Each structure stands twice: as structure tokens, then as C-alpha cells.
Amino acid sequence: MKREGLIMIISAPSGAGKTTLCRQLMKRFPAMQESISYTTRQPRPGEVDGQDYCFVSRAEFERMVAEDAFAEWAEVHGNLYGTALKTLEEARRNGINLVLDIDCQGALKLKEHFEGGVYIFILPPSMEELRRRLENRSSDAQEVIERRIVRAAAEIKEARWYDYIIINDRFEQAFEELSAIVLSQSRKSFRMLEQVAKLFDI
Ligand code: 5GP
């Protein structure tokens, strides 16, 4: 009997702290892996093909869409992003725990077509705090910040259909809450049966 992998889908408006939370989660739970998406966006300095994303041309991406190679895909900020069906199926089959950092449109498509994922939405404590965090990043132009805020207001409305909502006011608290979700999901009896069978020869 092979343990079924846990597939966790995490979405958040830009500035909610998702990247830091996910990075910390990988450290605390080394058995979790980040799903590597396909994207048509250009690599940023330091990003590695096949590690951060699989960087492909729009033509290649569209070919994969036509071949039904994606479990979900979406256009975000003018670029295409998608999760390969193969990535999810292999993870599930091999008992790999996977974290998907994807936007709300993609998460909704996945929820409609792919059974068994755990959906988590991370929120900032307020719109004022979100603005403050985006402005403090200072990497983005004011116009980009305004666009992100408008988008965030729309995305926050999507939080209601996720399984869990975490409000990232204090990082440590939010991280404990995220860890608690991972732990409780990993102790679901159907995920423990492989280990139990080995321990007790049943
Ligand atoms: P970035 O370009 O900053 O790495 O990501 C931009 C946005 O694309 C983020 O909100 C991220 O969650 C989303 N994203 C990354 N990979 C995927 C994917 O495979 N599918 C979907 N739907 N969104 C993705």
C-alpha cells in the first residue's frame, strides 16, 4: 500500500507574505516539495530553469494547453503560468507531498477538476498593511503597487471557497497556523496506513 501524497495549494495577494511562509515551511518539513510550474515569463536574475520554473515560449505553452498537459493554467500579469498534470499525478502516486503556489484562478480550476487538494489562502491583516508592505518592498514602481492593490482587493473575495484562511499579521503566528494544517493533514488516517502496515505487519 503506497501512501497518497498531500497536495497543498497556497494562494495569496502579492505582499501577504506567502513566499516567506512557503520558504520556511520547506525548511520545517523537508518531506514537502515545491511544485515547479511552467511559465512564459522571462526568468528574473538568479532564477534557474527547471528549479524556479520551467521557462517556456508562449508557443510551447500553448502546445501543452492543446495537449491537455496542464492540471490548471492561468494568465497572471500578462504571462501564462501552469501546473503540469504529470507533476501532480506523479507526486500523488509516489507519496510525495507537494506545495503549489498558484493564483486564485488556477486554484479554482484545480478544485473543480482535481480531487483531494488542501486549499489555503493567506491574507494580510488589512488593506492598509498590505499597501505598507508593498511600499516597503521598494522594488516596485508606484503604478505597479496600485495595480497590485486593485488586484488584491478582487483576490481577497476568493478566500471564501478555500479550505483554510490564515491572516498573516505576525509571521510566527501565521507560520504556526500553516504548520498545524500540514501536521493535521499528514496525520489523516489514510495517509498513515502505509506506516501502520509496516509497523504492525498488517
Ligand atoms: P511570479 O511571476 O511572481 O513568480 O508569480 C506571479 C503569480 O503567478 C503568483 O501569484 C503565483 O502564485 C502565480 N503562479 C505561479 N505559478 C503558477 C501556476 O502554475 N499556475 C497559476 N495559476 N498561477 C501560478
mmCIF file of C-alpha atoms and ligand atoms in Angstrom:
data_model
loop_
_atom_site.group_PDB
_atom_site.id
_atom_site.type_symbol
_atom_site.label_atom_id
_atom_site.label_comp_id
_atom_site.label_asym_id
_atom_site.label_seq_id
_atom_site.Cartn_x
_atom_site.Cartn_y
_atom_site.Cartn_z
ATOM 1 C CA MET A 1 0.000 0.000 0.000
ATOM 2 C CA LYS A 2 1.509 3.320 -1.071
ATOM 3 C CA ARG A 3 0.809 6.485 0.935
ATOM 4 C CA GLU A 4 -1.104 9.095 -1.043
ATOM 5 C CA GLY A 5 0.854 12.351 -1.254
ATOM 6 C CA LEU A 6 -0.545 15.529 0.286
ATOM 7 C CA ILE A 7 -1.172 18.269 -2.271
ATOM 8 C CA MET A 8 -1.381 21.737 -0.721
ATOM 9 C CA ILE A 9 -2.458 24.736 -2.757
ATOM 10 C CA ILE A 10 -1.484 28.128 -1.359
ATOM 11 C CA SER A 11 -2.725 31.442 -2.761
ATOM 12 C CA ALA A 12 -2.356 35.000 -1.504
ATOM 13 C CA PRO A 13 -2.360 38.541 -2.802
ATOM 14 C CA SER A 14 1.101 39.826 -3.544
ATOM 15 C CA GLY A 15 2.503 41.319 -0.312
ATOM 16 C CA ALA A 16 0.684 38.929 2.075
ATOM 17 C CA GLY A 17 3.933 37.109 2.880
ATOM 18 C CA LYS A 18 3.285 33.855 1.033
ATOM 19 C CA THR A 19 6.810 33.417 -0.340
ATOM 20 C CA THR A 20 8.470 33.737 3.094
ATOM 21 C CA LEU A 21 5.901 31.422 4.701
ATOM 22 C CA CYS A 22 6.377 28.784 1.980
ATOM 23 C CA ARG A 23 10.149 29.000 2.176
ATOM 24 C CA GLN A 24 10.034 28.471 5.943
ATOM 25 C CA LEU A 25 7.587 25.600 5.515
ATOM 26 C CA MET A 26 10.048 23.731 3.261
ATOM 27 C CA LYS A 27 12.706 24.077 5.964
ATOM 28 C CA ARG A 28 10.451 22.780 8.723
ATOM 29 C CA PHE A 29 9.025 19.938 6.630
ATOM 30 C CA PRO A 30 11.822 18.646 4.398
ATOM 31 C CA ALA A 31 9.442 15.998 3.025
ATOM 32 C CA MET A 32 7.446 18.749 1.294
ATOM 33 C CA GLN A 33 8.417 19.724 -2.225
ATOM 34 C CA GLU A 34 7.545 22.823 -4.191
ATOM 35 C CA SER A 35 5.720 22.122 -7.423
ATOM 36 C CA ILE A 36 7.616 23.600 -10.359
ATOM 37 C CA SER A 37 5.263 25.441 -12.694
ATOM 38 C CA TYR A 38 5.627 26.254 -16.361
ATOM 39 C CA THR A 39 5.642 29.927 -17.284
ATOM 40 C CA THR A 40 6.071 32.158 -20.297
ATOM 41 C CA ARG A 41 7.527 34.981 -18.206
ATOM 42 C CA GLN A 42 11.215 35.827 -18.524
ATOM 43 C CA PRO A 43 13.492 34.478 -15.777
ATOM 44 C CA ARG A 44 14.457 37.082 -13.151
ATOM 45 C CA PRO A 45 18.126 37.424 -12.235
ATOM 46 C CA GLY A 46 19.175 34.374 -10.233
ATOM 47 C CA GLU A 47 16.223 32.206 -11.292
ATOM 48 C CA VAL A 48 17.147 28.781 -12.641
ATOM 49 C CA ASP A 49 15.235 26.951 -15.374
ATOM 50 C CA GLY A 50 13.797 23.678 -14.054
ATOM 51 C CA GLN A 51 14.272 24.813 -10.478
ATOM 52 C CA ASP A 52 12.247 28.006 -10.004
ATOM 53 C CA TYR A 53 10.057 27.470 -13.058
ATOM 54 C CA CYS A 54 10.224 25.662 -16.358
ATOM 55 C CA PHE A 55 10.578 28.692 -18.626
ATOM 56 C CA VAL A 56 8.927 28.092 -21.999
ATOM 57 C CA SER A 57 7.865 30.138 -25.020
ATOM 58 C CA ARG A 58 4.221 31.095 -25.498
ATOM 59 C CA ALA A 59 4.062 28.687 -28.474
ATOM 60 C CA GLU A 60 5.353 25.814 -26.344
ATOM 61 C CA PHE A 61 2.908 26.702 -23.542
ATOM 62 C CA GLU A 62 0.006 26.827 -25.994
ATOM 63 C CA ARG A 63 1.015 23.460 -27.417
ATOM 64 C CA MET A 64 0.879 21.998 -23.891
ATOM 65 C CA VAL A 65 -2.568 23.558 -23.356
ATOM 66 C CA ALA A 66 -3.796 21.962 -26.612
ATOM 67 C CA GLU A 67 -2.430 18.588 -25.459
ATOM 68 C CA ASP A 68 -4.239 18.883 -22.095
ATOM 69 C CA ALA A 69 -0.893 18.688 -20.338
ATOM 70 C CA PHE A 70 -1.929 21.146 -17.602
ATOM 71 C CA ALA A 71 -3.988 20.383 -14.489
ATOM 72 C CA GLU A 72 -4.598 24.146 -14.394
ATOM 73 C CA TRP A 73 -3.229 27.251 -16.010
ATOM 74 C CA ALA A 74 -3.921 30.981 -15.859
ATOM 75 C CA GLU A 75 -2.766 34.339 -17.151
ATOM 76 C CA VAL A 76 -1.222 36.448 -14.382
ATOM 77 C CA HIS A 77 0.138 39.967 -15.032
ATOM 78 C CA GLY A 78 0.201 39.220 -18.798
ATOM 79 C CA ASN A 79 2.182 35.977 -18.521
ATOM 80 C CA LEU A 80 0.945 32.393 -18.641
ATOM 81 C CA TYR A 81 1.531 30.044 -15.712
ATOM 82 C CA GLY A 82 0.533 26.397 -15.406
ATOM 83 C CA THR A 83 0.902 23.253 -13.317
ATOM 84 C CA ALA A 84 1.569 20.118 -15.354
ATOM 85 C CA LEU A 85 -0.889 17.294 -14.731
ATOM 86 C CA LYS A 86 2.096 14.924 -14.756
ATOM 87 C CA THR A 87 3.637 16.723 -11.745
ATOM 88 C CA LEU A 88 0.504 16.169 -9.657
ATOM 89 C CA GLU A 89 -0.105 12.598 -10.763
ATOM 90 C CA GLU A 90 3.487 11.548 -10.116
ATOM 91 C CA ALA A 91 3.502 13.190 -6.683
ATOM 92 C CA ARG A 92 0.268 11.531 -5.702
ATOM 93 C CA ARG A 93 1.360 8.133 -6.999
ATOM 94 C CA ASN A 94 4.754 8.288 -5.285
ATOM 95 C CA GLY A 95 3.515 9.618 -1.948
ATOM 96 C CA ILE A 96 5.267 12.972 -2.435
ATOM 97 C CA ASN A 97 3.891 15.972 -0.510
ATOM 98 C CA LEU A 98 3.626 18.916 -2.850
ATOM 99 C CA VAL A 99 3.089 22.653 -2.296
ATOM 100 C CA LEU A 100 1.575 24.628 -5.165
ATOM 101 C CA ASP A 101 1.995 28.397 -5.043
ATOM 102 C CA ILE A 102 -0.642 29.391 -7.589
ATOM 103 C CA ASP A 103 -3.101 32.220 -8.156
ATOM 104 C CA CYS A 104 -6.836 32.075 -7.369
ATOM 105 C CA GLN A 105 -7.992 31.450 -10.943
ATOM 106 C CA GLY A 106 -5.708 28.419 -11.243
ATOM 107 C CA ALA A 107 -6.611 27.182 -7.765
ATOM 108 C CA LEU A 108 -10.325 27.316 -8.615
ATOM 109 C CA LYS A 109 -9.798 25.361 -11.854
ATOM 110 C CA LEU A 110 -7.855 22.763 -9.909
ATOM 111 C CA LYS A 111 -10.520 22.491 -7.220
ATOM 112 C CA GLU A 112 -13.115 21.822 -9.900
ATOM 113 C CA HIS A 113 -11.120 19.090 -11.651
ATOM 114 C CA PHE A 114 -8.615 17.591 -9.260
ATOM 115 C CA GLU A 115 -9.755 15.750 -6.152
ATOM 116 C CA GLY A 116 -8.160 15.807 -2.758
ATOM 117 C CA GLY A 117 -6.095 19.007 -2.630
ATOM 118 C CA VAL A 118 -5.973 21.167 0.505
ATOM 119 C CA TYR A 119 -6.598 24.851 -0.276
ATOM 120 C CA ILE A 120 -5.082 27.581 1.885
ATOM 121 C CA PHE A 121 -5.464 31.332 1.447
ATOM 122 C CA ILE A 122 -3.107 33.769 3.134
ATOM 123 C CA LEU A 123 -4.394 37.270 3.875
ATOM 124 C CA PRO A 124 -2.685 40.430 5.092
ATOM 125 C CA PRO A 125 -4.216 41.867 8.305
ATOM 126 C CA SER A 126 -5.690 44.860 6.416
ATOM 127 C CA MET A 127 -5.543 46.719 3.101
ATOM 128 C CA GLU A 128 -3.549 49.494 4.832
ATOM 129 C CA GLU A 129 -0.944 46.984 5.984
ATOM 130 C CA LEU A 130 -0.821 45.389 2.530
ATOM 131 C CA ARG A 131 -0.114 48.800 0.996
ATOM 132 C CA ARG A 132 2.558 49.485 3.611
ATOM 133 C CA ARG A 133 4.272 46.141 2.887
ATOM 134 C CA LEU A 134 4.175 46.668 -0.876
ATOM 135 C CA GLU A 135 5.593 50.193 -0.496
ATOM 136 C CA ASN A 136 8.324 48.972 1.855
ATOM 137 C CA ARG A 137 9.495 46.431 -0.701
ATOM 138 C CA SER A 138 10.523 49.488 -2.705
ATOM 139 C CA SER A 139 11.302 47.254 -5.662
ATOM 140 C CA ASP A 140 8.089 48.186 -7.459
ATOM 141 C CA ALA A 141 7.037 51.440 -9.114
ATOM 142 C CA GLN A 142 4.007 53.241 -7.570
ATOM 143 C CA GLU A 143 1.909 52.325 -10.597
ATOM 144 C CA VAL A 144 2.724 48.619 -10.134
ATOM 145 C CA ILE A 145 1.828 48.890 -6.433
ATOM 146 C CA GLU A 146 -1.557 50.454 -7.277
ATOM 147 C CA ARG A 147 -2.249 47.632 -9.751
ATOM 148 C CA ARG A 148 -1.342 45.008 -7.149
ATOM 149 C CA ILE A 149 -3.694 46.626 -4.614
ATOM 150 C CA VAL A 150 -6.621 46.635 -7.039
ATOM 151 C CA ARG A 151 -5.904 43.004 -7.876
ATOM 152 C CA ALA A 152 -5.561 42.090 -4.166
ATOM 153 C CA ALA A 153 -9.000 43.549 -3.380
ATOM 154 C CA ALA A 154 -10.520 41.267 -6.048
ATOM 155 C CA GLU A 155 -8.490 38.210 -4.956
ATOM 156 C CA ILE A 156 -9.481 38.568 -1.292
ATOM 157 C CA LYS A 157 -13.100 37.917 -2.278
ATOM 158 C CA GLU A 158 -11.989 34.456 -3.441
ATOM 159 C CA ALA A 159 -10.824 33.473 0.056
ATOM 160 C CA ARG A 160 -14.286 32.132 0.956
ATOM 161 C CA TRP A 161 -14.032 28.907 -1.075
ATOM 162 C CA TYR A 162 -10.584 27.910 0.253
ATOM 163 C CA ASP A 163 -10.433 25.223 2.973
ATOM 164 C CA TYR A 164 -8.311 27.347 5.315
ATOM 165 C CA ILE A 165 -7.622 31.047 5.764
ATOM 166 C CA ILE A 166 -4.563 32.382 7.558
ATOM 167 C CA ILE A 167 -4.234 36.062 8.449
ATOM 168 C CA ASN A 168 -0.570 36.925 8.340
ATOM 169 C CA ASP A 169 -0.370 39.677 10.933
ATOM 170 C CA ARG A 170 2.573 38.295 12.933
ATOM 171 C CA PHE A 171 4.797 35.973 10.914
ATOM 172 C CA GLU A 172 5.487 33.481 13.758
ATOM 173 C CA GLN A 173 1.783 33.051 14.482
ATOM 174 C CA ALA A 174 0.909 32.625 10.790
ATOM 175 C CA PHE A 175 3.717 30.099 10.380
ATOM 176 C CA GLU A 176 2.494 28.065 13.372
ATOM 177 C CA GLU A 177 -1.003 28.025 11.884
ATOM 178 C CA LEU A 178 0.295 26.883 8.493
ATOM 179 C CA SER A 179 2.413 24.184 10.150
ATOM 180 C CA ALA A 180 -0.605 22.985 12.141
ATOM 181 C CA ILE A 181 -2.537 22.481 8.902
ATOM 182 C CA VAL A 182 0.320 20.470 7.381
ATOM 183 C CA LEU A 183 0.643 18.325 10.508
ATOM 184 C CA SER A 184 -3.041 17.567 10.862
ATOM 185 C CA GLN A 185 -3.374 16.756 7.162
ATOM 186 C CA SER A 186 -0.375 14.447 7.306
ATOM 187 C CA ARG A 187 -1.946 12.517 10.209
ATOM 188 C CA LYS A 188 -5.152 11.749 8.302
ATOM 189 C CA SER A 189 -5.623 8.007 8.761
ATOM 190 C CA PHE A 190 -5.484 7.209 5.045
ATOM 191 C CA ARG A 191 -2.037 8.834 4.900
ATOM 192 C CA MET A 192 -0.828 6.868 7.948
ATOM 193 C CA LEU A 193 -1.933 3.395 6.855
ATOM 194 C CA GLU A 194 1.256 2.581 4.940
ATOM 195 C CA GLN A 195 3.351 3.286 8.044
ATOM 196 C CA VAL A 196 0.942 1.422 10.296
ATOM 197 C CA ALA A 197 1.049 -1.600 7.977
ATOM 198 C CA LYS A 198 4.865 -1.648 8.183
ATOM 199 C CA LEU A 199 4.955 -1.178 11.954
ATOM 200 C CA PHE A 200 2.380 -3.806 12.795
ATOM 201 C CA ASP A 201 2.685 -6.160 9.847
ATOM 202 C CA ILE A 202 -0.999 -5.812 8.921
HETATM 203 P P1 5GP B 1 5.829 35.295 -10.125
HETATM 204 O O1 5GP B 1 5.936 35.644 -11.572
HETATM 205 O O2 5GP B 1 5.987 36.485 -9.231
HETATM 206 O O3 5GP B 1 6.772 34.156 -9.764
HETATM 207 O O4 5GP B 1 4.364 34.730 -9.878
HETATM 208 C C1 5GP B 1 3.267 35.518 -10.153
HETATM 209 C C2 5GP B 1 1.983 34.827 -9.757
HETATM 210 O O5 5GP B 1 1.796 33.635 -10.524
HETATM 211 C C3 5GP B 1 1.909 34.393 -8.289
HETATM 212 O O6 5GP B 1 0.664 34.850 -7.769
HETATM 213 C C4 5GP B 1 1.913 32.892 -8.344
HETATM 214 O O7 5GP B 1 1.118 32.344 -7.296
HETATM 215 C C5 5GP B 1 1.293 32.619 -9.694
HETATM 216 N N1 5GP B 1 1.685 31.309 -10.230
HETATM 217 C C6 5GP B 1 2.914 30.741 -10.224
HETATM 218 N N2 5GP B 1 2.866 29.517 -10.782
HETATM 219 C C7 5GP B 1 1.575 29.305 -11.148
HETATM 220 C C8 5GP B 1 0.892 28.211 -11.775
HETATM 221 O O8 5GP B 1 1.437 27.169 -12.121
HETATM 222 N N3 5GP B 1 -0.440 28.382 -12.005
HETATM 223 C C9 5GP B 1 -1.115 29.509 -11.652
HETATM 224 N N4 5GP B 1 -2.414 29.559 -11.885
HETATM 225 N N5 5GP B 1 -0.508 30.557 -11.058
HETATM 226 C C10 5GP B 1 0.821 30.451 -10.816
#
